Amino acid sequence: MTINEERVLKHTLQSVAPFAQVFVVDSHSTDRTLQIAEAHEAEVVQFTWNGGYPKKKEWALLNLPFKYEWVLYLDADEMVTPKLAVQLAELMRTDPEHAAYDVELDYWFLGKMLRHGHRVTKRVLLDRTRAVWPHVDDLGVKNMWEVEGHYQPLIDGSIGRLTGTLHHNDRDPLFDYFARHNRYSDWEAHLAEREPLAKSVQGARTERGKRYARLPLKPLAFFFYSYIARRGFLDGRAGFHYAVAHAFYFWQISAKRLELRRNTKAVVDVRSGTSKSVQSPSEQQTL
């Protein structure tokens, strides 16, 4: 899946070209993304989001002319490692035991691959005939966009786990990293404040994701978990800044939840006709 990914796409395509039929599902990129995709003989398909469902991942599953039943989902900044490529080859030569497989990410931050700290797991390999993407009620989130949020496809069957990893190295400046987190934290806050919706998304997350969602004091708990318990300090400054950045992300979610509650209460007060005294600017300054 791409939109203006000229910094990273070459590395991703090189990691899968030897063994896969490759589709680049693009959202009308304006940089060199398409030229890079074509140079690596990937089939480019344009996706235009209409503001509803299906979103990009589901649309790809439903509409691409696949030759095979097994699909590997990759973001443009994710690369298949040699170990994972060998495992995929072995798996495809047999009758896979499971209907889908989870894979861990080797995450790069500030130019360094993190070998410790928090690990991200994604459900990226699946039998497309036994997988569906859930529709969650998130279209009303102000800053929501065309790609599914932090949840996994639903699988009709068992789910395995591969020991090979994906390299996640987006090579984008931190401005883009924090912009994504700002958008995702809107989505997470929206979910957390709507209990039925939160429960439905929880069912489509990995077991680790479900445990994280239940953590109290999540910003502090995450920093302790990633930097101390998971020895993120061994990754030096990159490990420290990664733990802080993620802890700040969870703080964003908690602050935005308070904002949502405040805005909801204000709407209820107005609709119920409740009147409240409002201080003048001079009175506020005096206080």
CSV table of N, CA and C in Angstrom, one decimal, residues 21-182:
chain,number,residue,atom,x,y,z
A,21,GLN,N,3.9,-12.6,-6.6
A,21,GLN,CA,3.2,-11.8,-7.5
A,21,GLN,C,2.9,-10.5,-6.7
A,22,VAL,N,3.4,-9.4,-7.1
A,22,VAL,CA,3.4,-8.1,-6.3
A,22,VAL,C,2.4,-7.1,-6.9
A,23,PHE,N,1.5,-6.6,-6.0
A,23,PHE,CA,0.7,-5.5,-6.4
A,23,PHE,C,1.0,-4.3,-5.5
A,24,VAL,N,1.1,-3.2,-6.1
A,24,VAL,CA,1.3,-1.9,-5.4
A,24,VAL,C,-0.1,-1.2,-5.5
A,25,VAL,N,-0.7,-1.1,-4.3
A,25,VAL,CA,-2.0,-0.5,-4.3
A,25,VAL,C,-1.8,1.0,-3.9
A,26,ASP,N,-1.9,1.9,-4.8
A,26,ASP,CA,-1.5,3.3,-4.7
A,26,ASP,C,-2.7,4.2,-4.5
A,27,SER,N,-2.4,5.3,-3.8
A,27,SER,CA,-3.5,6.3,-3.7
A,27,SER,C,-3.0,7.6,-4.4
A,28,HIS,N,-2.8,7.5,-5.7
A,28,HIS,CA,-2.5,8.6,-6.5
A,28,HIS,C,-1.3,9.4,-6.1
A,29,SER,N,-0.2,8.7,-6.0
A,29,SER,CA,1.1,9.3,-5.6
A,29,SER,C,1.5,10.4,-6.6
A,30,THR,N,2.2,11.4,-6.1
A,30,THR,CA,2.7,12.5,-7.0
A,30,THR,C,4.2,12.5,-7.0
A,31,ASP,N,4.9,11.6,-6.3
A,31,ASP,CA,6.3,11.5,-6.4
A,31,ASP,C,6.7,10.4,-7.4
A,32,ARG,N,7.9,9.7,-7.2
A,32,ARG,CA,8.4,8.7,-8.1
A,32,ARG,C,7.9,7.3,-7.7
A,33,THR,N,6.9,7.2,-6.9
A,33,THR,CA,6.4,5.9,-6.4
A,33,THR,C,6.1,5.0,-7.6
A,34,LEU,N,5.3,5.5,-8.5
A,34,LEU,CA,4.9,4.6,-9.6
A,34,LEU,C,6.0,4.2,-10.5
A,35,GLN,N,6.9,5.1,-10.8
A,35,GLN,CA,8.1,4.7,-11.6
A,35,GLN,C,8.9,3.6,-11.0
A,36,ILE,N,9.1,3.7,-9.6
A,36,ILE,CA,9.8,2.7,-8.9
A,36,ILE,C,9.1,1.3,-8.9
A,37,ALA,N,7.8,1.4,-8.8
A,37,ALA,CA,7.0,0.2,-8.8
A,37,ALA,C,7.1,-0.5,-10.2
A,38,GLU,N,7.0,0.3,-11.2
A,38,GLU,CA,7.0,-0.3,-12.6
A,38,GLU,C,8.4,-0.8,-12.9
A,39,ALA,N,9.5,-0.2,-12.4
A,39,ALA,CA,10.9,-0.6,-12.6
A,39,ALA,C,11.1,-2.0,-12.0
A,40,HIS,N,10.3,-2.3,-10.9
A,40,HIS,CA,10.5,-3.6,-10.3
A,40,HIS,C,9.4,-4.6,-10.7
A,41,GLU,N,8.7,-4.2,-11.8
A,41,GLU,CA,7.7,-5.1,-12.4
A,41,GLU,C,6.6,-5.5,-11.5
A,42,ALA,N,6.2,-4.5,-10.6
A,42,ALA,CA,5.0,-4.7,-9.8
A,42,ALA,C,3.8,-4.2,-10.5
A,43,GLU,N,2.7,-4.8,-10.3
A,43,GLU,CA,1.4,-4.3,-10.9
A,43,GLU,C,0.8,-3.2,-10.1
A,44,VAL,N,0.7,-2.0,-10.7
A,44,VAL,CA,0.1,-0.9,-9.9
A,44,VAL,C,-1.4,-0.8,-10.1
A,45,VAL,N,-2.1,-0.7,-9.0
A,45,VAL,CA,-3.5,-0.5,-9.0
A,45,VAL,C,-3.9,0.7,-8.2
A,46,GLN,N,-4.7,1.6,-8.8
A,46,GLN,CA,-5.0,2.8,-8.0
A,46,GLN,C,-6.3,2.6,-7.2
A,47,PHE,N,-6.2,3.2,-6.0
A,47,PHE,CA,-7.3,3.1,-5.1
A,47,PHE,C,-7.8,4.5,-4.7
A,48,THR,N,-9.1,4.7,-4.9
A,48,THR,CA,-9.7,6.0,-4.5
A,48,THR,C,-10.7,5.8,-3.4
A,49,TRP,N,-10.5,6.3,-2.2
A,49,TRP,CA,-11.4,6.1,-1.1
A,49,TRP,C,-12.6,7.0,-1.2
A,50,ASN,N,-13.8,6.5,-1.0
A,50,ASN,CA,-15.0,7.3,-1.1
A,50,ASN,C,-15.5,7.7,0.2
A,51,GLY,N,-14.7,7.5,1.3
A,51,GLY,CA,-15.1,7.9,2.6
A,51,GLY,C,-15.8,6.8,3.4
A,52,GLY,N,-16.1,5.7,2.8
A,52,GLY,CA,-16.8,4.6,3.5
A,52,GLY,C,-16.0,3.3,3.5
A,53,TYR,N,-16.7,2.2,3.6
A,53,TYR,CA,-16.1,0.9,3.4
A,53,TYR,C,-16.5,0.3,2.0
A,54,PRO,N,-15.5,-0.4,1.5
A,54,PRO,CA,-14.3,-1.0,2.0
A,54,PRO,C,-13.2,0.1,2.1
A,55,LYS,N,-12.3,0.0,3.1
A,55,LYS,CA,-11.1,0.8,3.1
A,55,LYS,C,-10.0,0.0,2.3
A,56,LYS,N,-8.8,0.5,2.4
A,56,LYS,CA,-7.8,0.1,1.4
A,56,LYS,C,-7.4,-1.4,1.5
A,57,LYS,N,-7.2,-1.9,2.7
A,57,LYS,CA,-6.8,-3.3,2.9
A,57,LYS,C,-7.9,-4.3,2.5
A,58,GLU,N,-9.1,-4.0,2.9
A,58,GLU,CA,-10.2,-4.8,2.5
A,58,GLU,C,-10.5,-4.7,1.0
A,59,TRP,N,-10.4,-3.5,0.4
A,59,TRP,CA,-10.6,-3.4,-1.0
A,59,TRP,C,-9.6,-4.2,-1.8
A,60,ALA,N,-8.4,-4.2,-1.4
A,60,ALA,CA,-7.3,-5.0,-2.0
A,60,ALA,C,-7.7,-6.5,-2.0
A,61,LEU,N,-8.1,-6.9,-0.8
A,61,LEU,CA,-8.5,-8.4,-0.7
A,61,LEU,C,-9.6,-8.8,-1.6
A,62,LEU,N,-10.5,-7.8,-1.8
A,62,LEU,CA,-11.8,-8.1,-2.6
A,62,LEU,C,-11.6,-8.0,-4.1
A,63,ASN,N,-10.6,-7.1,-4.5
A,63,ASN,CA,-10.6,-6.7,-5.9
A,63,ASN,C,-9.4,-7.0,-6.7
A,64,LEU,N,-8.3,-7.3,-6.1
A,64,LEU,CA,-7.1,-7.6,-6.8
A,64,LEU,C,-7.2,-9.0,-7.5
A,65,PRO,N,-6.6,-9.1,-8.7
A,65,PRO,CA,-6.7,-10.4,-9.5
A,65,PRO,C,-5.6,-11.3,-9.0
A,66,PHE,N,-5.8,-11.9,-7.8
A,66,PHE,CA,-4.8,-12.8,-7.3
A,66,PHE,C,-4.7,-14.1,-8.1
A,67,LYS,N,-3.5,-14.6,-8.2
A,67,LYS,CA,-3.3,-16.0,-8.8
A,67,LYS,C,-3.4,-17.0,-7.7
A,68,TYR,N,-3.0,-16.6,-6.4
A,68,TYR,CA,-2.9,-17.6,-5.4
A,68,TYR,C,-3.8,-17.3,-4.2
A,69,GLU,N,-3.9,-18.3,-3.3
A,69,GLU,CA,-4.8,-18.1,-2.2
A,69,GLU,C,-4.1,-17.4,-1.0
A,70,TRP,N,-2.8,-17.5,-0.9
A,70,TRP,CA,-2.1,-16.9,0.2
A,70,TRP,C,-1.6,-15.5,-0.1
A,71,VAL,N,-1.9,-14.5,0.8
A,71,VAL,CA,-1.6,-13.1,0.6
A,71,VAL,C,-0.7,-12.6,1.7
A,72,LEU,N,0.3,-11.9,1.4
A,72,LEU,CA,1.2,-11.2,2.4
A,72,LEU,C,1.0,-9.7,2.3
A,73,TYR,N,0.5,-9.1,3.4
A,73,TYR,CA,0.2,-7.7,3.4
A,73,TYR,C,1.5,-7.0,3.9
A,74,LEU,N,1.9,-6.0,3.1
A,74,LEU,CA,3.1,-5.2,3.5
A,74,LEU,C,2.8,-3.7,3.3
A,75,ASP,N,3.2,-2.9,4.3
A,75,ASP,CA,3.3,-1.5,4.1
A,75,ASP,C,4.5,-1.2,3.3
A,76,ALA,N,4.6,0.0,2.7
A,76,ALA,CA,5.7,0.3,1.8
A,76,ALA,C,7.0,0.4,2.5
A,77,ASP,N,7.0,0.5,3.9
A,77,ASP,CA,8.2,0.6,4.6
A,77,ASP,C,8.6,-0.7,5.3
A,78,GLU,N,8.0,-1.8,4.9
A,78,GLU,CA,8.3,-3.1,5.5
A,78,GLU,C,8.9,-4.0,4.6
A,79,MET,N,10.0,-4.6,5.0
A,79,MET,CA,10.8,-5.5,4.1
A,79,MET,C,10.9,-6.9,4.7
A,80,VAL,N,10.7,-7.9,3.8
A,80,VAL,CA,10.8,-9.3,4.2
A,80,VAL,C,12.3,-9.6,4.4
A,81,THR,N,12.6,-10.2,5.6
A,81,THR,CA,14.0,-10.5,5.9
A,81,THR,C,14.3,-11.9,5.3
A,82,PRO,N,15.6,-12.2,5.0
A,82,PRO,CA,15.9,-13.5,4.4
A,82,PRO,C,15.4,-14.7,5.2
A,83,LYS,N,15.4,-14.6,6.5
A,83,LYS,CA,14.9,-15.7,7.3
A,83,LYS,C,13.4,-15.9,7.1
A,84,LEU,N,12.6,-14.8,7.0
A,84,LEU,CA,11.2,-14.9,6.8
A,84,LEU,C,10.9,-15.4,5.4
A,85,ALA,N,11.7,-15.0,4.4
A,85,ALA,CA,11.6,-15.5,3.0
A,85,ALA,C,11.7,-17.0,2.9
A,86,VAL,N,12.7,-17.5,3.7
A,86,VAL,CA,12.9,-19.0,3.7
A,86,VAL,C,11.7,-19.7,4.3
A,87,GLN,N,11.2,-19.1,5.4
A,87,GLN,CA,10.0,-19.7,6.1
A,87,GLN,C,8.8,-19.7,5.2
A,88,LEU,N,8.6,-18.6,4.4
A,88,LEU,CA,7.5,-18.5,3.5
A,88,LEU,C,7.6,-19.5,2.4
A,89,ALA,N,8.8,-19.7,1.9
A,89,ALA,CA,9.0,-20.7,0.8
A,89,ALA,C,8.6,-22.1,1.4
A,90,GLU,N,9.1,-22.4,2.6
A,90,GLU,CA,8.8,-23.7,3.1
A,90,GLU,C,7.3,-23.9,3.4
A,91,LEU,N,6.7,-22.9,3.9
A,91,LEU,CA,5.3,-22.9,4.2
A,91,LEU,C,4.4,-23.2,2.9
A,92,MET,N,4.8,-22.5,1.8
A,92,MET,CA,4.0,-22.6,0.6
A,92,MET,C,4.3,-23.9,-0.1
A,93,ARG,N,5.3,-24.7,0.2
A,93,ARG,CA,5.6,-26.0,-0.4
A,93,ARG,C,4.8,-27.1,0.3
A,94,THR,N,4.2,-26.7,1.5
A,94,THR,CA,3.4,-27.7,2.3
A,94,THR,C,1.9,-27.2,2.3
A,95,ASP,N,1.2,-28.0,3.1
A,95,ASP,CA,-0.2,-27.6,3.4
A,95,ASP,C,-0.2,-26.8,4.7
A,96,PRO,N,-0.2,-25.5,4.7
A,96,PRO,CA,-0.1,-24.8,6.0
A,96,PRO,C,-1.1,-25.2,7.0
A,97,GLU,N,-0.6,-25.3,8.2
A,97,GLU,CA,-1.4,-25.8,9.4
A,97,GLU,C,-2.4,-24.8,9.8
A,98,HIS,N,-2.1,-23.5,9.6
A,98,HIS,CA,-3.1,-22.5,10.1
A,98,HIS,C,-3.6,-21.7,8.9
A,99,ALA,N,-4.7,-20.9,9.2
A,99,ALA,CA,-5.3,-20.1,8.2
A,99,ALA,C,-4.7,-18.7,8.1
A,100,ALA,N,-3.8,-18.3,9.0
A,100,ALA,CA,-3.1,-17.0,9.0
A,100,ALA,C,-2.0,-17.1,9.9
A,101,TYR,N,-1.0,-16.1,9.7
A,101,TYR,CA,0.2,-16.1,10.6
A,101,TYR,C,0.6,-14.7,11.0
A,102,ASP,N,0.9,-14.6,12.2
A,102,ASP,CA,1.4,-13.3,12.8
A,102,ASP,C,3.0,-13.3,12.6
A,103,VAL,N,3.5,-12.0,12.4
A,103,VAL,CA,4.9,-11.8,12.2
A,103,VAL,C,5.3,-10.6,13.1
A,104,GLU,N,6.5,-10.7,13.7
A,104,GLU,CA,7.0,-9.6,14.5
A,104,GLU,C,7.8,-8.6,13.6
A,105,LEU,N,7.8,-7.3,14.0
A,105,LEU,CA,8.6,-6.3,13.2
A,105,LEU,C,9.9,-6.0,13.9
A,106,ASP,N,11.0,-5.9,13.1
A,106,ASP,CA,12.2,-5.3,13.6
A,106,ASP,C,12.1,-3.9,13.3
A,107,TYR,N,12.0,-3.1,14.3
A,107,TYR,CA,11.6,-1.6,14.1
A,107,TYR,C,12.9,-0.8,14.1
A,108,TRP,N,13.0,0.1,13.1
A,108,TRP,CA,14.1,1.1,13.0
A,108,TRP,C,13.6,2.4,13.6
A,109,PHE,N,14.4,3.0,14.4
A,109,PHE,CA,14.1,4.4,14.9
A,109,PHE,C,15.3,5.2,15.0
A,110,LEU,N,15.3,6.4,14.5
A,110,LEU,CA,16.4,7.3,14.5
A,110,LEU,C,17.7,6.6,13.9
A,111,GLY,N,17.4,5.9,12.8
A,111,GLY,CA,18.5,5.3,12.0
A,111,GLY,C,19.1,4.0,12.6
A,112,LYS,N,18.5,3.5,13.7
A,112,LYS,CA,19.0,2.3,14.3
A,112,LYS,C,17.9,1.2,14.5
A,113,MET,N,18.3,0.0,14.2
A,113,MET,CA,17.3,-1.1,14.4
A,113,MET,C,17.3,-1.4,15.9
A,114,LEU,N,16.1,-1.4,16.5
A,114,LEU,CA,15.9,-1.7,17.9
A,114,LEU,C,15.9,-3.2,18.1
A,115,ARG,N,16.8,-3.6,19.0
A,115,ARG,CA,16.8,-5.1,19.3
A,115,ARG,C,16.2,-5.4,20.6
A,116,HIS,N,15.7,-4.4,21.3
A,116,HIS,CA,15.1,-4.6,22.6
A,116,HIS,C,13.8,-3.8,22.7
A,117,GLY,N,13.3,-3.7,23.9
A,117,GLY,CA,12.1,-2.9,24.1
A,117,GLY,C,10.8,-3.5,23.5
A,118,HIS,N,9.8,-2.6,23.2
A,118,HIS,CA,8.5,-3.0,22.7
A,118,HIS,C,8.6,-3.7,21.3
A,119,ARG,N,7.9,-4.7,21.1
A,119,ARG,CA,7.9,-5.4,19.8
A,119,ARG,C,6.5,-5.3,19.2
A,120,VAL,N,6.3,-4.9,18.0
A,120,VAL,CA,5.1,-4.9,17.3
A,120,VAL,C,4.8,-6.2,16.5
A,121,THR,N,3.6,-6.7,16.6
A,121,THR,CA,3.2,-8.0,15.9
A,121,THR,C,2.1,-7.7,15.0
A,122,LYS,N,2.1,-8.1,13.7
A,122,LYS,CA,1.0,-7.9,12.8
A,122,LYS,C,0.6,-9.2,12.1
A,123,ARG,N,-0.6,-9.3,11.8
A,123,ARG,CA,-1.2,-10.5,11.1
A,123,ARG,C,-1.1,-10.2,9.6
A,124,VAL,N,0.0,-10.6,9.0
A,124,VAL,CA,0.3,-10.2,7.6
A,124,VAL,C,0.2,-11.3,6.6
A,125,LEU,N,0.2,-12.5,7.0
A,125,LEU,CA,0.1,-13.6,6.0
A,125,LEU,C,-1.2,-14.4,6.2
A,126,LEU,N,-2.0,-14.5,5.2
A,126,LEU,CA,-3.3,-15.1,5.4
A,126,LEU,C,-3.8,-15.8,4.2
A,127,ASP,N,-4.7,-16.8,4.4
A,127,ASP,CA,-5.4,-17.4,3.3
A,127,ASP,C,-6.6,-16.5,3.0
A,128,ARG,N,-6.6,-15.9,1.8
A,128,ARG,CA,-7.6,-14.9,1.5
A,128,ARG,C,-9.0,-15.5,1.5
A,129,THR,N,-9.1,-16.8,1.3
A,129,THR,CA,-10.5,-17.4,1.2
A,129,THR,C,-11.1,-17.6,2.6
A,130,ARG,N,-10.2,-17.3,3.7
A,130,ARG,CA,-10.7,-17.5,5.0
A,130,ARG,C,-10.5,-16.3,5.9
A,131,ALA,N,-10.4,-15.1,5.2
A,131,ALA,CA,-10.2,-13.9,6.0
A,131,ALA,C,-11.1,-12.8,5.5
A,132,VAL,N,-11.5,-12.0,6.5
A,132,VAL,CA,-12.4,-10.8,6.2
A,132,VAL,C,-11.9,-9.7,7.1
A,133,TRP,N,-12.0,-8.4,6.6
A,133,TRP,CA,-11.7,-7.3,7.4
A,133,TRP,C,-13.0,-6.8,8.1
A,134,PRO,N,-13.0,-6.6,9.4
A,134,PRO,CA,-14.2,-6.1,10.0
A,134,PRO,C,-14.5,-4.7,9.7
A,135,HIS,N,-15.7,-4.3,9.7
A,135,HIS,CA,-16.2,-2.9,9.6
A,135,HIS,C,-16.4,-2.4,11.0
A,136,VAL,N,-15.7,-1.4,11.4
A,136,VAL,CA,-15.9,-0.8,12.7
A,136,VAL,C,-16.5,0.6,12.5
A,137,ASP,N,-17.2,1.0,13.5
A,137,ASP,CA,-17.9,2.3,13.4
A,137,ASP,C,-17.0,3.5,13.7
A,138,ASP,N,-16.0,3.6,12.8
A,138,ASP,CA,-15.0,4.7,13.0
A,138,ASP,C,-15.0,5.8,11.9
A,139,LEU,N,-16.0,5.7,11.0
A,139,LEU,CA,-16.0,6.7,9.9
A,139,LEU,C,-16.3,8.1,10.4
A,140,GLY,N,-16.8,8.2,11.7
A,140,GLY,CA,-17.1,9.5,12.2
A,140,GLY,C,-15.9,10.2,12.9
A,141,VAL,N,-14.8,9.5,13.0
A,141,VAL,CA,-13.6,10.1,13.6
A,141,VAL,C,-13.1,11.2,12.7
A,142,LYS,N,-12.9,12.4,13.2
A,142,LYS,CA,-12.7,13.5,12.4
A,142,LYS,C,-11.5,13.4,11.5
A,143,ASN,N,-10.4,12.8,12.0
A,143,ASN,CA,-9.2,12.7,11.2
A,143,ASN,C,-8.9,11.3,10.7
A,144,MET,N,-10.0,10.5,10.5
A,144,MET,CA,-9.8,9.1,10.0
A,144,MET,C,-9.5,9.2,8.6
A,145,TRP,N,-8.9,8.1,8.0
A,145,TRP,CA,-8.5,8.1,6.7
A,145,TRP,C,-8.7,6.7,6.0
A,146,GLU,N,-8.1,6.5,4.9
A,146,GLU,CA,-8.4,5.4,4.0
A,146,GLU,C,-8.0,4.0,4.4
A,147,VAL,N,-7.1,3.9,5.4
A,147,VAL,CA,-6.5,2.6,5.8
A,147,VAL,C,-7.1,2.2,7.1
A,148,GLU,N,-7.4,0.9,7.2
A,148,GLU,CA,-7.9,0.3,8.5
A,148,GLU,C,-7.0,0.7,9.7
A,149,GLY,N,-7.6,0.8,10.8
A,149,GLY,CA,-6.9,1.2,12.0
A,149,GLY,C,-6.1,0.1,12.6
A,150,HIS,N,-5.8,0.2,13.9
A,150,HIS,CA,-5.0,-0.8,14.6
A,150,HIS,C,-5.8,-2.0,15.0
A,151,TYR,N,-6.2,-2.8,14.0
A,151,TYR,CA,-6.8,-4.1,14.2
A,151,TYR,C,-6.5,-5.0,13.1
A,152,GLN,N,-6.8,-6.3,13.3
A,152,GLN,CA,-6.3,-7.4,12.4
A,152,GLN,C,-7.5,-7.9,11.6
A,153,PRO,N,-7.2,-8.6,10.5
A,153,PRO,CA,-8.3,-9.3,9.8
A,153,PRO,C,-8.9,-10.4,10.7
A,154,LEU,N,-10.1,-10.7,10.5
A,154,LEU,CA,-10.8,-11.8,11.2
A,154,LEU,C,-10.5,-13.1,10.4
A,155,ILE,N,-10.2,-14.2,11.0
A,155,ILE,CA,-9.8,-15.4,10.4
A,155,ILE,C,-10.7,-16.6,10.7
A,156,ASP,N,-11.1,-17.3,9.7
A,156,ASP,CA,-11.9,-18.5,9.9
A,156,ASP,C,-10.9,-19.7,10.0
A,157,GLY,N,-10.4,-19.9,11.2
A,157,GLY,CA,-9.4,-20.9,11.4
A,157,GLY,C,-8.4,-20.5,12.4
A,158,SER,N,-7.4,-21.4,12.6
A,158,SER,CA,-6.4,-21.1,13.6
A,158,SER,C,-5.4,-20.1,13.1
A,159,ILE,N,-4.6,-19.5,14.0
A,159,ILE,CA,-3.6,-18.5,13.7
A,159,ILE,C,-2.3,-18.9,14.2
A,160,GLY,N,-1.3,-19.0,13.4
A,160,GLY,CA,0.1,-19.4,13.8
A,160,GLY,C,1.0,-18.2,13.9
A,161,ARG,N,2.2,-18.4,14.2
A,161,ARG,CA,3.2,-17.4,14.3
A,161,ARG,C,4.5,-17.8,13.7
A,162,LEU,N,5.1,-16.9,12.9
A,162,LEU,CA,6.4,-17.2,12.3
A,162,LEU,C,7.5,-16.5,13.1
A,163,THR,N,8.7,-17.2,13.1
A,163,THR,CA,9.8,-16.6,13.8
A,163,THR,C,10.7,-15.7,12.9
A,164,GLY,N,10.5,-15.8,11.6
A,164,GLY,CA,11.1,-14.7,10.7
A,164,GLY,C,10.4,-13.4,11.0
A,165,THR,N,11.1,-12.3,10.6
A,165,THR,CA,10.6,-11.0,10.9
A,165,THR,C,10.5,-10.1,9.7
A,166,LEU,N,9.8,-9.0,9.8
A,166,LEU,CA,9.8,-7.9,8.9
A,166,LEU,C,10.6,-6.8,9.4
A,167,HIS,N,11.4,-6.2,8.5
A,167,HIS,CA,12.1,-4.9,8.9
A,167,HIS,C,11.1,-3.8,8.6
A,168,HIS,N,10.9,-2.9,9.6
A,168,HIS,CA,10.1,-1.7,9.5
A,168,HIS,C,11.0,-0.5,9.6
A,169,ASN,N,11.3,0.1,8.4
A,169,ASN,CA,12.2,1.3,8.4
A,169,ASN,C,11.6,2.3,7.4
A,170,ASP,N,10.8,3.2,8.0
A,170,ASP,CA,10.1,4.2,7.1
A,170,ASP,C,11.0,5.3,6.5
A,171,ARG,N,12.2,5.6,7.1
A,171,ARG,CA,13.1,6.5,6.5
A,171,ARG,C,12.5,7.9,6.4
A,172,ASP,N,11.3,8.1,6.9
A,172,ASP,CA,10.6,9.5,6.9
A,172,ASP,C,11.1,10.3,8.1
A,173,PRO,N,11.1,11.6,8.0
A,173,PRO,CA,11.4,12.5,9.1
A,173,PRO,C,10.5,12.3,10.3
A,174,LEU,N,10.9,12.6,11.5
A,174,LEU,CA,10.0,12.5,12.6
A,174,LEU,C,8.7,13.3,12.6
A,175,PHE,N,8.7,14.3,11.8
A,175,PHE,CA,7.5,15.1,11.6
A,175,PHE,C,6.4,14.2,11.1
A,176,ASP,N,6.7,13.3,10.1
A,176,ASP,CA,5.7,12.4,9.6
A,176,ASP,C,5.3,11.3,10.6
A,177,TYR,N,6.3,10.8,11.4
A,177,TYR,CA,6.1,9.8,12.4
A,177,TYR,C,5.1,10.4,13.4
A,178,PHE,N,5.3,11.6,13.9
A,178,PHE,CA,4.4,12.2,14.9
A,178,PHE,C,3.0,12.5,14.3
A,179,ALA,N,3.0,12.9,13.0
A,179,ALA,CA,1.8,13.2,12.4
A,179,ALA,C,0.9,12.0,12.3
A,180,ARG,N,1.5,10.8,12.0
A,180,ARG,CA,0.7,9.6,12.0
A,180,ARG,C,0.2,9.2,13.4
A,181,HIS,N,1.0,9.4,14.4
A,181,HIS,CA,0.6,9.1,15.8
A,181,HIS,C,-0.5,10.1,16.2
A,182,ASN,N,-0.5,11.3,15.8
A,182,ASN,CA,-1.5,12.3,16.1
A,182,ASN,C,-2.8,11.8,15.5
